[in-house]
Structure formats: C-alpha cells, structure tokens
C-alpha cells in the first residue's frame, strides 16, 4: 500500500484549498439546500436554480481549466466538494457529480479545441446543465449491445433510438451520447456525439419515479431522426465506447466521493442522536451495542476515504485509475449502504420516519452501488486487472 501511495505523491493532510471548499459548500448547503431537502424529495423536484448557483461558485467546472471558465482544481478538491454536498443532500451531490464527471468530463477529455471553447465555458459556469447518455432499456451493464444508432447522411448523422436512466435528461441543455455506428457488440462500433437541446428530433422522455436520489432528475432521452452535424462528433468514429470507459474510470471516483458523503451524513446524525437519546436513564451512546456500531461505521468510512483519496491522487498524477477507481467505488458504495442501514437501526422507530434524516440517507445510499457501474461490474473490472 505504501508504495502505491508514495508513487501517487499522496499526502494525507488536508490542504487550505480543500478546507476552504468544504467550508464554502457547508455554508451554501445550510442556506440553499437544507431547508428544502424533504420538500424536493417528496415532490421529486430537481432544483435547477440551485445547480446554477453551484455553477456560480465554480462547482460545476471543478476540474475544467481556467482558460475554459472552470475552477482549474484537482481531484482532491473535487472529492471534497462532492462528499460535503453528499452529507447534506446526496441528490444534489449526484447531479453535481454527473454534470462534472460525465458530460463536462467527456468533452474535456475527448473534445477538440473548438468543441471545448464552445461548450466548456457554458457547462463550467452552470449557464448550461449537462447530461450523458450511455444506458438503454435493454443494455445496462451490457453497454456494447446498445440499439440506438447514428447513420451518416452527408455532413450530418441521423440518430434514432432512446437512452434511459439519464441524469438531467429533460432539464439538461446539452447531452453527450454514445450511439452505435457499427456492428452490435463491437467495442469500436460506437461513437460519441454532443447533442444540444432544441435539436429537432431530440427530446427528454419519461421521468423515473425513484426510491431515492429523488431531487436528481432521471429521465429518458429520445431520438427520432435527430440530425446532428459531423462537427459534433467527439474524437473519431468508433471511439465512443473506449472513451466512455475512460470517462467512467474518473466518474467512479466521484461516486466513491458521493458514497463517502452519504456515509458521513448518516454517521454524524447517528453520533448526535446516540448522545442525545436516553434509555434506562442514560444516553444510548453509553451502551456497547451502539458504541460498537459507531466504531464499525467510523472505521469503514475511514477506509473508504483512504481508497477514494488514493484514487484521486493517482488521477491527479495522470496515472491509470481503472483498478483504483473501481476499488474505491465498490468499497465506498457498499460502506455507505451498510452505514445508512446501521444509522436507521440506531435511531430505532424514529429512523423509520421522515422526521429524521437517516431515512433519506438509507434510500439514497442504494443508488451508489448501481450507478456508473454496479458493484458486480466493479468486481469484474478489478478481478480482470489483478489477474492480468
């Protein structure tokens, strides 16, 4: 472990920038998010205005270079921002992560300079909200079997089909979509395109009614003879799937950070409650059954945090993070489910009500083991790499 950490130039001390970002996010959450959490959750309302404000703070272009209107920061700061946001409302943290890592991240990694100049300043400042489309109804983990196609027609491509489970599918101003331009199942048979809202034949579809993360919009994207100019292709024809896998490598670090936030939020609520709630004439924190639960939660969160920041450090150093990102995402997401589960148990009957925060963490946590590659896919990625 120590060799890995030192090779990534890893330093466990929190920088002044990270402290400043954490403080800024905490302050923002108290004023703009905390008072409305349950209202948005009940109504499945996606607060676009809050996303725009996050853009004004520089949190929608954390990793985008300053020349394109971004904050020009690294993965340590990015992980810090997402986890702080996730401690208060995981839905908003999920939307922030998807906007940054997927849509904006794809254009930043694989767009040419003209495309970067055109889209990144709008995305980084929150003037535009971004969506990213890979998943389809019949192709979740099996992304290579997608049905949505793009056929060349002169200087344009005509896209037909649909995507589902797309974050910001209706409210997004621009989407990066990966569609089939070759044979089904061929990893070089898919291509990525940028499609702007308002393009004829492109629309958002049905909104999903979800268990958790309800204030983060999840919908279909529909393409009906949608004509996209050739200059909207990201990279070369046939590179889309390979690009998507690389985008997901970094994106998984953001889901690990989100998981960390959910776990910390549930843990901190549990500590507070255990100290205040009295049974048999004393705080329940005094009982070993509760103390041991909290000890396990704290230890698992610490381990998840180390894995997440290790992956972030490697990403910052420009090293490959396929295995480390998958490990961080797998472990942190499963920890956040366990921690949220124990938090509800510590709260007892109150944990089962919407008057206390852990019920929502419990619902929100589960998505972390599914989105951006299920736990099963992470294990597949890790096992393939360690057996090479």
CSV table of C-alpha atoms in Angstrom, one decimal, residues 22-386:
chain,number,residue,atom,x,y,z
A,22,UNK,CA,-15.5,22.3,2.4
A,23,UNK,CA,-16.4,25.5,4.3
A,24,UNK,CA,-17.9,27.1,1.2
A,25,UNK,CA,-20.0,24.0,0.4
A,26,UNK,CA,-21.2,23.6,4.1
A,27,UNK,CA,-22.3,27.3,4.2
A,28,UNK,CA,-24.0,27.0,0.8
A,29,UNK,CA,-25.9,23.9,1.9
A,30,UNK,CA,-27.2,25.5,5.1
A,31,UNK,CA,-28.7,28.4,3.2
A,32,UNK,CA,-29.7,26.9,-0.1
A,33,UNK,CA,-30.3,23.2,0.4
A,34,UNK,CA,-31.0,22.0,4.0
A,35,UNK,CA,-34.3,23.9,4.4
A,36,UNK,CA,-35.8,22.3,1.3
A,37,UNK,CA,-34.5,18.7,1.4
A,38,UNK,CA,-37.7,16.9,2.2
A,39,UNK,CA,-39.9,19.2,0.1
A,40,UNK,CA,-37.8,18.5,-3.0
A,41,UNK,CA,-37.6,14.8,-2.2
A,42,UNK,CA,-41.4,14.4,-1.8
A,43,UNK,CA,-42.1,16.3,-5.0
A,44,UNK,CA,-39.2,14.8,-6.9
A,45,UNK,CA,-38.3,18.4,-7.8
A,46,UNK,CA,-34.9,19.0,-9.4
A,47,UNK,CA,-33.8,22.5,-8.3
A,48,UNK,CA,-32.2,23.9,-11.5
A,49,UNK,CA,-31.7,27.3,-9.8
A,50,UNK,CA,-29.5,25.6,-7.1
A,51,UNK,CA,-27.4,23.9,-9.8
A,52,UNK,CA,-27.0,27.4,-11.4
A,53,UNK,CA,-25.8,28.7,-8.1
A,54,UNK,CA,-23.3,25.8,-7.7
A,55,UNK,CA,-22.1,26.9,-11.2
A,56,UNK,CA,-21.5,30.5,-9.9
A,57,UNK,CA,-19.4,29.0,-7.1
A,58,UNK,CA,-17.3,27.1,-9.6
A,59,UNK,CA,-18.6,23.7,-8.5
A,60,UNK,CA,-19.9,22.7,-12.0
A,61,UNK,CA,-16.4,23.1,-13.5
A,62,UNK,CA,-14.2,21.9,-10.7
A,63,UNK,CA,-11.7,20.1,-13.0
A,64,UNK,CA,-12.1,22.4,-16.0
A,65,UNK,CA,-9.0,24.5,-16.8
A,66,UNK,CA,-9.4,28.2,-16.1
A,67,UNK,CA,-9.0,29.1,-19.8
A,68,UNK,CA,-12.4,27.4,-20.4
A,69,UNK,CA,-14.1,29.2,-17.4
A,70,UNK,CA,-13.5,26.4,-14.9
A,71,UNK,CA,-12.0,26.4,-11.4
A,72,UNK,CA,-8.9,24.5,-12.6
A,73,UNK,CA,-8.7,22.4,-9.5
A,74,UNK,CA,-7.8,18.7,-9.0
A,75,UNK,CA,-9.5,15.5,-7.8
A,76,UNK,CA,-8.8,16.1,-4.1
A,77,UNK,CA,-10.8,19.3,-4.2
A,78,UNK,CA,-13.5,17.6,-6.3
A,79,UNK,CA,-13.9,14.7,-3.9
A,80,UNK,CA,-14.0,17.2,-1.0
A,81,UNK,CA,-16.8,19.2,-2.7
A,82,UNK,CA,-19.0,16.2,-3.6
A,83,UNK,CA,-18.7,14.5,-0.2
A,84,UNK,CA,-19.5,17.7,1.7
A,85,UNK,CA,-22.6,18.2,-0.5
A,86,UNK,CA,-23.5,14.5,-0.1
A,87,UNK,CA,-23.5,14.8,3.7
A,88,UNK,CA,-26.5,17.2,3.3
A,89,UNK,CA,-28.4,16.1,0.2
A,90,UNK,CA,-27.0,13.2,-1.8
A,91,UNK,CA,-29.4,14.0,-4.7
A,92,UNK,CA,-27.7,17.4,-5.4
A,93,UNK,CA,-24.3,15.8,-5.0
A,94,UNK,CA,-25.2,13.2,-7.5
A,95,UNK,CA,-26.3,15.8,-10.0
A,96,UNK,CA,-23.1,17.8,-9.5
A,97,UNK,CA,-21.0,14.6,-10.0
A,98,UNK,CA,-22.9,13.6,-13.2
A,99,UNK,CA,-22.6,17.1,-14.6
A,100,UNK,CA,-18.8,17.4,-13.8
A,101,UNK,CA,-17.5,13.8,-14.4
A,102,UNK,CA,-19.7,12.6,-17.3
A,103,UNK,CA,-20.9,15.3,-19.7
A,104,UNK,CA,-18.3,18.0,-18.9
A,105,UNK,CA,-15.6,15.4,-18.3
A,106,UNK,CA,-16.2,13.7,-21.6
A,107,UNK,CA,-15.9,16.9,-23.6
A,108,UNK,CA,-12.9,18.0,-21.6
A,109,UNK,CA,-11.1,14.7,-22.2
A,110,UNK,CA,-12.0,14.0,-25.8
A,111,UNK,CA,-13.3,17.2,-27.4
A,112,UNK,CA,-11.2,19.2,-29.9
A,113,UNK,CA,-10.4,22.8,-29.0
A,114,UNK,CA,-13.3,24.2,-31.0
A,115,UNK,CA,-15.7,21.9,-29.1
A,116,UNK,CA,-14.1,22.8,-25.7
A,117,UNK,CA,-14.3,26.5,-26.5
A,118,UNK,CA,-18.0,26.2,-27.4
A,119,UNK,CA,-19.2,24.0,-24.5
A,120,UNK,CA,-16.9,24.1,-21.5
A,121,UNK,CA,-17.4,27.7,-20.5
A,122,UNK,CA,-21.2,27.3,-20.5
A,123,UNK,CA,-21.0,24.0,-18.6
A,124,UNK,CA,-18.4,25.1,-16.1
A,125,UNK,CA,-20.3,28.2,-15.1
A,126,UNK,CA,-23.7,26.5,-14.8
A,127,UNK,CA,-25.1,28.5,-17.7
A,128,UNK,CA,-25.8,25.1,-19.2
A,129,UNK,CA,-26.6,21.8,-17.4
A,130,UNK,CA,-25.1,18.7,-18.9
A,131,UNK,CA,-26.4,15.2,-19.4
A,132,UNK,CA,-24.6,12.0,-20.5
A,133,UNK,CA,-26.2,9.0,-22.3
A,134,UNK,CA,-24.9,5.5,-22.4
A,135,UNK,CA,-27.5,3.3,-20.8
A,136,UNK,CA,-30.6,2.0,-22.6
A,137,UNK,CA,-33.6,0.0,-21.6
A,138,UNK,CA,-32.2,-3.4,-22.7
A,139,UNK,CA,-28.5,-2.5,-22.1
A,140,UNK,CA,-27.5,-1.6,-18.6
A,141,UNK,CA,-24.2,-3.3,-17.8
A,142,UNK,CA,-24.0,-4.6,-21.3
A,143,UNK,CA,-23.5,-1.2,-22.9
A,144,UNK,CA,-21.9,-2.7,-26.0
A,145,UNK,CA,-25.3,-4.2,-27.0
A,146,UNK,CA,-27.0,-0.8,-27.5
A,147,UNK,CA,-29.7,-0.3,-30.0
A,148,UNK,CA,-29.6,3.5,-30.6
A,149,UNK,CA,-27.9,4.2,-33.9
A,150,UNK,CA,-26.4,7.0,-35.9
A,151,UNK,CA,-26.2,6.8,-39.7
A,152,UNK,CA,-24.1,9.2,-41.8
A,153,UNK,CA,-26.0,11.5,-44.2
A,154,UNK,CA,-23.7,13.9,-46.0
A,155,UNK,CA,-22.3,16.3,-43.4
A,156,UNK,CA,-24.7,15.1,-40.7
A,157,UNK,CA,-25.5,12.0,-38.7
A,158,UNK,CA,-29.1,10.8,-38.1
A,159,UNK,CA,-29.7,9.4,-34.7
A,160,UNK,CA,-32.6,7.1,-33.8
A,161,UNK,CA,-33.4,5.3,-30.5
A,162,UNK,CA,-33.5,6.1,-26.9
A,163,UNK,CA,-31.5,6.2,-23.7
A,164,UNK,CA,-32.8,5.7,-20.2
A,165,UNK,CA,-31.8,6.5,-16.6
A,166,UNK,CA,-30.2,9.7,-17.8
A,167,UNK,CA,-29.4,12.3,-15.2
A,168,UNK,CA,-30.8,15.7,-16.4
A,169,UNK,CA,-32.4,14.2,-19.4
A,170,UNK,CA,-35.1,16.8,-19.5
A,171,UNK,CA,-33.5,19.8,-17.8
A,172,UNK,CA,-30.1,19.4,-19.5
A,173,UNK,CA,-29.1,22.0,-22.1
A,174,UNK,CA,-26.6,19.6,-23.8
A,175,UNK,CA,-26.0,15.9,-23.8
A,176,UNK,CA,-23.1,13.7,-24.7
A,177,UNK,CA,-24.5,10.5,-26.1
A,178,UNK,CA,-22.8,7.3,-27.1
A,179,UNK,CA,-24.6,5.6,-30.0
A,180,UNK,CA,-23.9,2.7,-32.4
A,181,UNK,CA,-22.3,3.5,-35.7
A,182,UNK,CA,-21.0,-0.1,-36.4
A,183,UNK,CA,-21.9,-3.7,-35.5
A,184,UNK,CA,-23.6,-4.5,-32.3
A,185,UNK,CA,-21.2,-5.7,-29.6
A,186,UNK,CA,-18.1,-4.3,-31.4
A,187,UNK,CA,-16.2,-2.1,-29.0
A,188,UNK,CA,-15.1,0.0,-31.9
A,189,UNK,CA,-18.7,0.2,-33.3
A,190,UNK,CA,-19.9,3.1,-31.1
A,191,UNK,CA,-19.3,6.9,-31.4
A,192,UNK,CA,-19.9,9.9,-29.1
A,193,UNK,CA,-21.8,13.0,-30.2
A,194,UNK,CA,-22.7,16.3,-28.5
A,195,UNK,CA,-26.4,17.0,-28.9
A,196,UNK,CA,-27.9,20.3,-27.9
A,197,UNK,CA,-31.4,20.9,-26.5
A,198,UNK,CA,-33.7,22.2,-29.2
A,199,UNK,CA,-32.1,20.0,-32.0
A,200,UNK,CA,-35.2,18.7,-34.0
A,201,UNK,CA,-35.9,15.1,-33.1
A,202,UNK,CA,-34.2,15.3,-29.7
A,203,UNK,CA,-36.3,15.3,-26.6
A,204,UNK,CA,-36.4,14.3,-23.0
A,205,UNK,CA,-38.9,11.5,-22.1
A,206,UNK,CA,-40.5,9.8,-19.1
A,207,UNK,CA,-39.2,10.8,-15.7
A,208,UNK,CA,-38.4,7.9,-13.4
A,209,UNK,CA,-40.3,7.6,-10.0
A,210,UNK,CA,-37.4,6.6,-7.8
A,211,UNK,CA,-36.7,5.1,-4.4
A,212,UNK,CA,-34.0,7.6,-3.5
A,213,UNK,CA,-32.0,10.5,-5.0
A,214,UNK,CA,-35.4,11.9,-5.9
A,215,UNK,CA,-34.3,15.6,-6.3
A,216,UNK,CA,-31.8,14.5,-9.0
A,217,UNK,CA,-33.7,14.2,-12.3
A,218,UNK,CA,-33.6,10.9,-14.1
A,219,UNK,CA,-35.3,10.5,-17.4
A,220,UNK,CA,-35.3,9.1,-20.9
A,221,UNK,CA,-33.6,10.7,-23.9
A,222,UNK,CA,-35.5,10.2,-27.2
A,223,UNK,CA,-34.0,10.5,-30.7
A,224,UNK,CA,-36.4,10.5,-33.7
A,225,UNK,CA,-34.5,11.1,-37.0
A,226,UNK,CA,-32.3,13.6,-35.0
A,227,UNK,CA,-29.8,15.3,-37.4
A,228,UNK,CA,-26.5,16.1,-35.7
A,229,UNK,CA,-23.7,17.9,-37.6
A,230,UNK,CA,-20.5,15.9,-38.2
A,231,UNK,CA,-18.5,18.5,-36.2
A,232,UNK,CA,-20.4,17.4,-33.1
A,233,UNK,CA,-18.6,14.1,-33.1
A,234,UNK,CA,-16.2,13.7,-30.1
A,235,UNK,CA,-12.9,12.2,-31.3
A,236,UNK,CA,-13.1,9.7,-34.1
A,237,UNK,CA,-15.8,7.5,-35.4
A,238,UNK,CA,-15.8,4.2,-33.5
A,239,UNK,CA,-14.1,5.7,-30.4
A,240,UNK,CA,-17.2,6.2,-28.3
A,241,UNK,CA,-17.2,3.1,-26.2
A,242,UNK,CA,-13.5,3.3,-25.4
A,243,UNK,CA,-14.0,7.0,-24.5
A,244,UNK,CA,-17.0,6.1,-22.3
A,245,UNK,CA,-15.0,3.5,-20.3
A,246,UNK,CA,-12.2,6.1,-19.7
A,247,UNK,CA,-14.8,8.7,-18.6
A,248,UNK,CA,-16.3,6.1,-16.2
A,249,UNK,CA,-12.8,5.4,-14.7
A,250,UNK,CA,-12.8,9.0,-13.4
A,251,UNK,CA,-16.5,9.1,-12.8
A,252,UNK,CA,-16.3,6.3,-10.4
A,253,UNK,CA,-14.1,8.4,-8.1
A,254,UNK,CA,-16.9,10.9,-7.9
A,255,UNK,CA,-19.4,8.2,-7.0
A,256,UNK,CA,-17.0,7.0,-4.3
A,257,UNK,CA,-16.9,10.6,-3.0
A,258,UNK,CA,-20.7,10.7,-3.1
A,259,UNK,CA,-20.9,7.5,-1.2
A,260,UNK,CA,-18.4,8.9,1.4
A,261,UNK,CA,-20.7,11.9,1.8
A,262,UNK,CA,-23.8,9.7,2.3
A,263,UNK,CA,-22.0,7.6,4.9
A,264,UNK,CA,-20.6,10.6,6.8
A,265,UNK,CA,-24.0,12.2,6.8
A,266,UNK,CA,-25.7,9.1,8.3
A,267,UNK,CA,-22.8,8.6,10.7
A,268,UNK,CA,-22.7,12.1,12.0
A,269,UNK,CA,-26.5,12.1,12.5
A,270,UNK,CA,-26.1,8.8,14.4
A,271,UNK,CA,-23.4,10.1,16.7
A,272,UNK,CA,-25.5,13.2,17.6
A,273,UNK,CA,-28.7,11.1,18.2
A,274,UNK,CA,-26.8,8.5,20.3
A,275,UNK,CA,-25.5,11.2,22.6
A,276,UNK,CA,-29.0,12.8,23.0
A,277,UNK,CA,-31.3,9.9,23.1
A,278,UNK,CA,-31.8,8.5,26.6
A,279,UNK,CA,-33.0,5.0,27.6
A,280,UNK,CA,-32.7,3.3,31.0
A,281,UNK,CA,-31.5,6.7,32.5
A,282,UNK,CA,-28.5,7.3,30.2
A,283,UNK,CA,-27.6,8.2,26.6
A,284,UNK,CA,-27.8,5.2,24.3
A,285,UNK,CA,-24.2,6.0,23.2
A,286,UNK,CA,-23.1,4.5,26.6
A,287,UNK,CA,-24.4,1.1,25.5
A,288,UNK,CA,-21.8,-1.2,24.0
A,289,UNK,CA,-24.2,-2.4,21.3
A,290,UNK,CA,-24.5,1.2,20.0
A,291,UNK,CA,-20.8,2.1,20.6
A,292,UNK,CA,-19.6,-0.9,18.6
A,293,UNK,CA,-22.0,0.0,15.7
A,294,UNK,CA,-20.5,3.5,15.7
A,295,UNK,CA,-16.9,2.1,15.9
A,296,UNK,CA,-17.5,-0.1,12.8
A,297,UNK,CA,-19.1,2.8,10.9
A,298,UNK,CA,-16.2,5.2,11.7
A,299,UNK,CA,-13.6,2.5,10.7
A,300,UNK,CA,-15.3,1.7,7.4
A,301,UNK,CA,-15.7,5.4,6.5
A,302,UNK,CA,-12.0,5.9,7.2
A,303,UNK,CA,-11.0,3.0,4.9
A,304,UNK,CA,-13.4,4.2,2.2
A,305,UNK,CA,-11.9,7.7,2.4
A,306,UNK,CA,-8.4,6.4,2.1
A,307,UNK,CA,-9.3,4.4,-1.0
A,308,UNK,CA,-11.1,7.4,-2.5
A,309,UNK,CA,-8.3,9.8,-2.0
A,310,UNK,CA,-5.7,7.3,-3.2
A,311,UNK,CA,-7.6,7.0,-6.5
A,312,UNK,CA,-7.9,10.8,-6.6
A,313,UNK,CA,-4.1,11.2,-6.1
A,314,UNK,CA,-3.4,8.8,-8.9
A,315,UNK,CA,-5.8,10.6,-11.2
A,316,UNK,CA,-4.1,13.9,-10.3
A,317,UNK,CA,-0.7,12.4,-11.1
A,318,UNK,CA,-2.0,11.4,-14.5
A,319,UNK,CA,-1.8,7.7,-13.7
A,320,UNK,CA,-4.2,5.0,-14.8
A,321,UNK,CA,-7.0,4.6,-12.2
A,322,UNK,CA,-9.1,1.8,-13.7
A,323,UNK,CA,-8.5,-0.6,-10.8
A,324,UNK,CA,-8.2,2.0,-8.0
A,325,UNK,CA,-11.3,3.9,-9.1
A,326,UNK,CA,-13.3,0.6,-9.2
A,327,UNK,CA,-12.0,-0.4,-5.8
A,328,UNK,CA,-12.9,3.0,-4.3
A,329,UNK,CA,-16.3,3.0,-5.9
A,330,UNK,CA,-17.0,-0.6,-4.9
A,331,UNK,CA,-15.9,-0.3,-1.3
A,332,UNK,CA,-17.3,3.2,-0.6
A,333,UNK,CA,-20.7,2.5,-2.1
A,334,UNK,CA,-21.1,-0.7,-0.1
A,335,UNK,CA,-19.9,1.0,3.0
A,336,UNK,CA,-22.5,3.8,2.6
A,337,UNK,CA,-25.3,1.2,2.3
A,338,UNK,CA,-24.1,-0.6,5.5
A,339,UNK,CA,-23.6,2.7,7.4
A,340,UNK,CA,-27.1,4.0,6.4
A,341,UNK,CA,-28.6,0.7,7.4
A,342,UNK,CA,-27.0,0.8,10.8
A,343,UNK,CA,-27.9,4.5,11.2
A,344,UNK,CA,-31.6,3.6,10.9
A,345,UNK,CA,-31.1,0.8,13.4
A,346,UNK,CA,-29.5,3.3,15.9
A,347,UNK,CA,-32.5,5.7,15.5
A,348,UNK,CA,-34.9,2.8,16.0
A,349,UNK,CA,-38.5,3.7,15.3
A,350,UNK,CA,-37.6,7.3,14.6
A,351,UNK,CA,-35.2,6.1,11.9
A,352,UNK,CA,-38.1,4.8,10.0
A,353,UNK,CA,-39.8,8.2,9.9
A,354,UNK,CA,-39.3,11.1,7.5
A,355,UNK,CA,-38.9,13.5,10.5
A,356,UNK,CA,-35.3,12.3,11.0
A,357,UNK,CA,-32.5,12.5,8.3
A,358,UNK,CA,-31.3,8.8,8.3
A,359,UNK,CA,-34.4,7.5,6.5
A,360,UNK,CA,-33.4,9.5,3.4
A,361,UNK,CA,-29.8,8.5,3.6
A,362,UNK,CA,-31.0,4.9,3.7
A,363,UNK,CA,-33.0,5.4,0.5
A,364,UNK,CA,-30.3,7.5,-1.3
A,365,UNK,CA,-27.4,5.1,-0.4
A,366,UNK,CA,-28.6,2.2,-2.6
A,367,UNK,CA,-28.1,4.1,-5.9
A,368,UNK,CA,-24.3,4.3,-5.2
A,369,UNK,CA,-23.9,0.5,-5.6
A,370,UNK,CA,-25.7,0.7,-9.0
A,371,UNK,CA,-24.9,4.0,-10.9
A,372,UNK,CA,-21.8,4.3,-13.1
A,373,UNK,CA,-21.3,0.5,-13.0
A,374,UNK,CA,-22.8,-1.9,-10.5
A,375,UNK,CA,-20.8,-3.5,-7.7
A,376,UNK,CA,-20.8,-6.6,-9.8
A,377,UNK,CA,-19.2,-4.7,-12.7
A,378,UNK,CA,-16.6,-3.2,-10.3
A,379,UNK,CA,-15.7,-6.7,-9.2
A,380,UNK,CA,-15.4,-7.8,-12.8
A,381,UNK,CA,-13.1,-4.8,-13.6
A,382,UNK,CA,-10.9,-5.4,-10.5
A,383,UNK,CA,-10.7,-9.2,-11.0
A,384,UNK,CA,-9.7,-8.8,-14.7
A,385,UNK,CA,-7.0,-6.3,-13.8
A,386,UNK,CA,-5.5,-8.3,-10.9
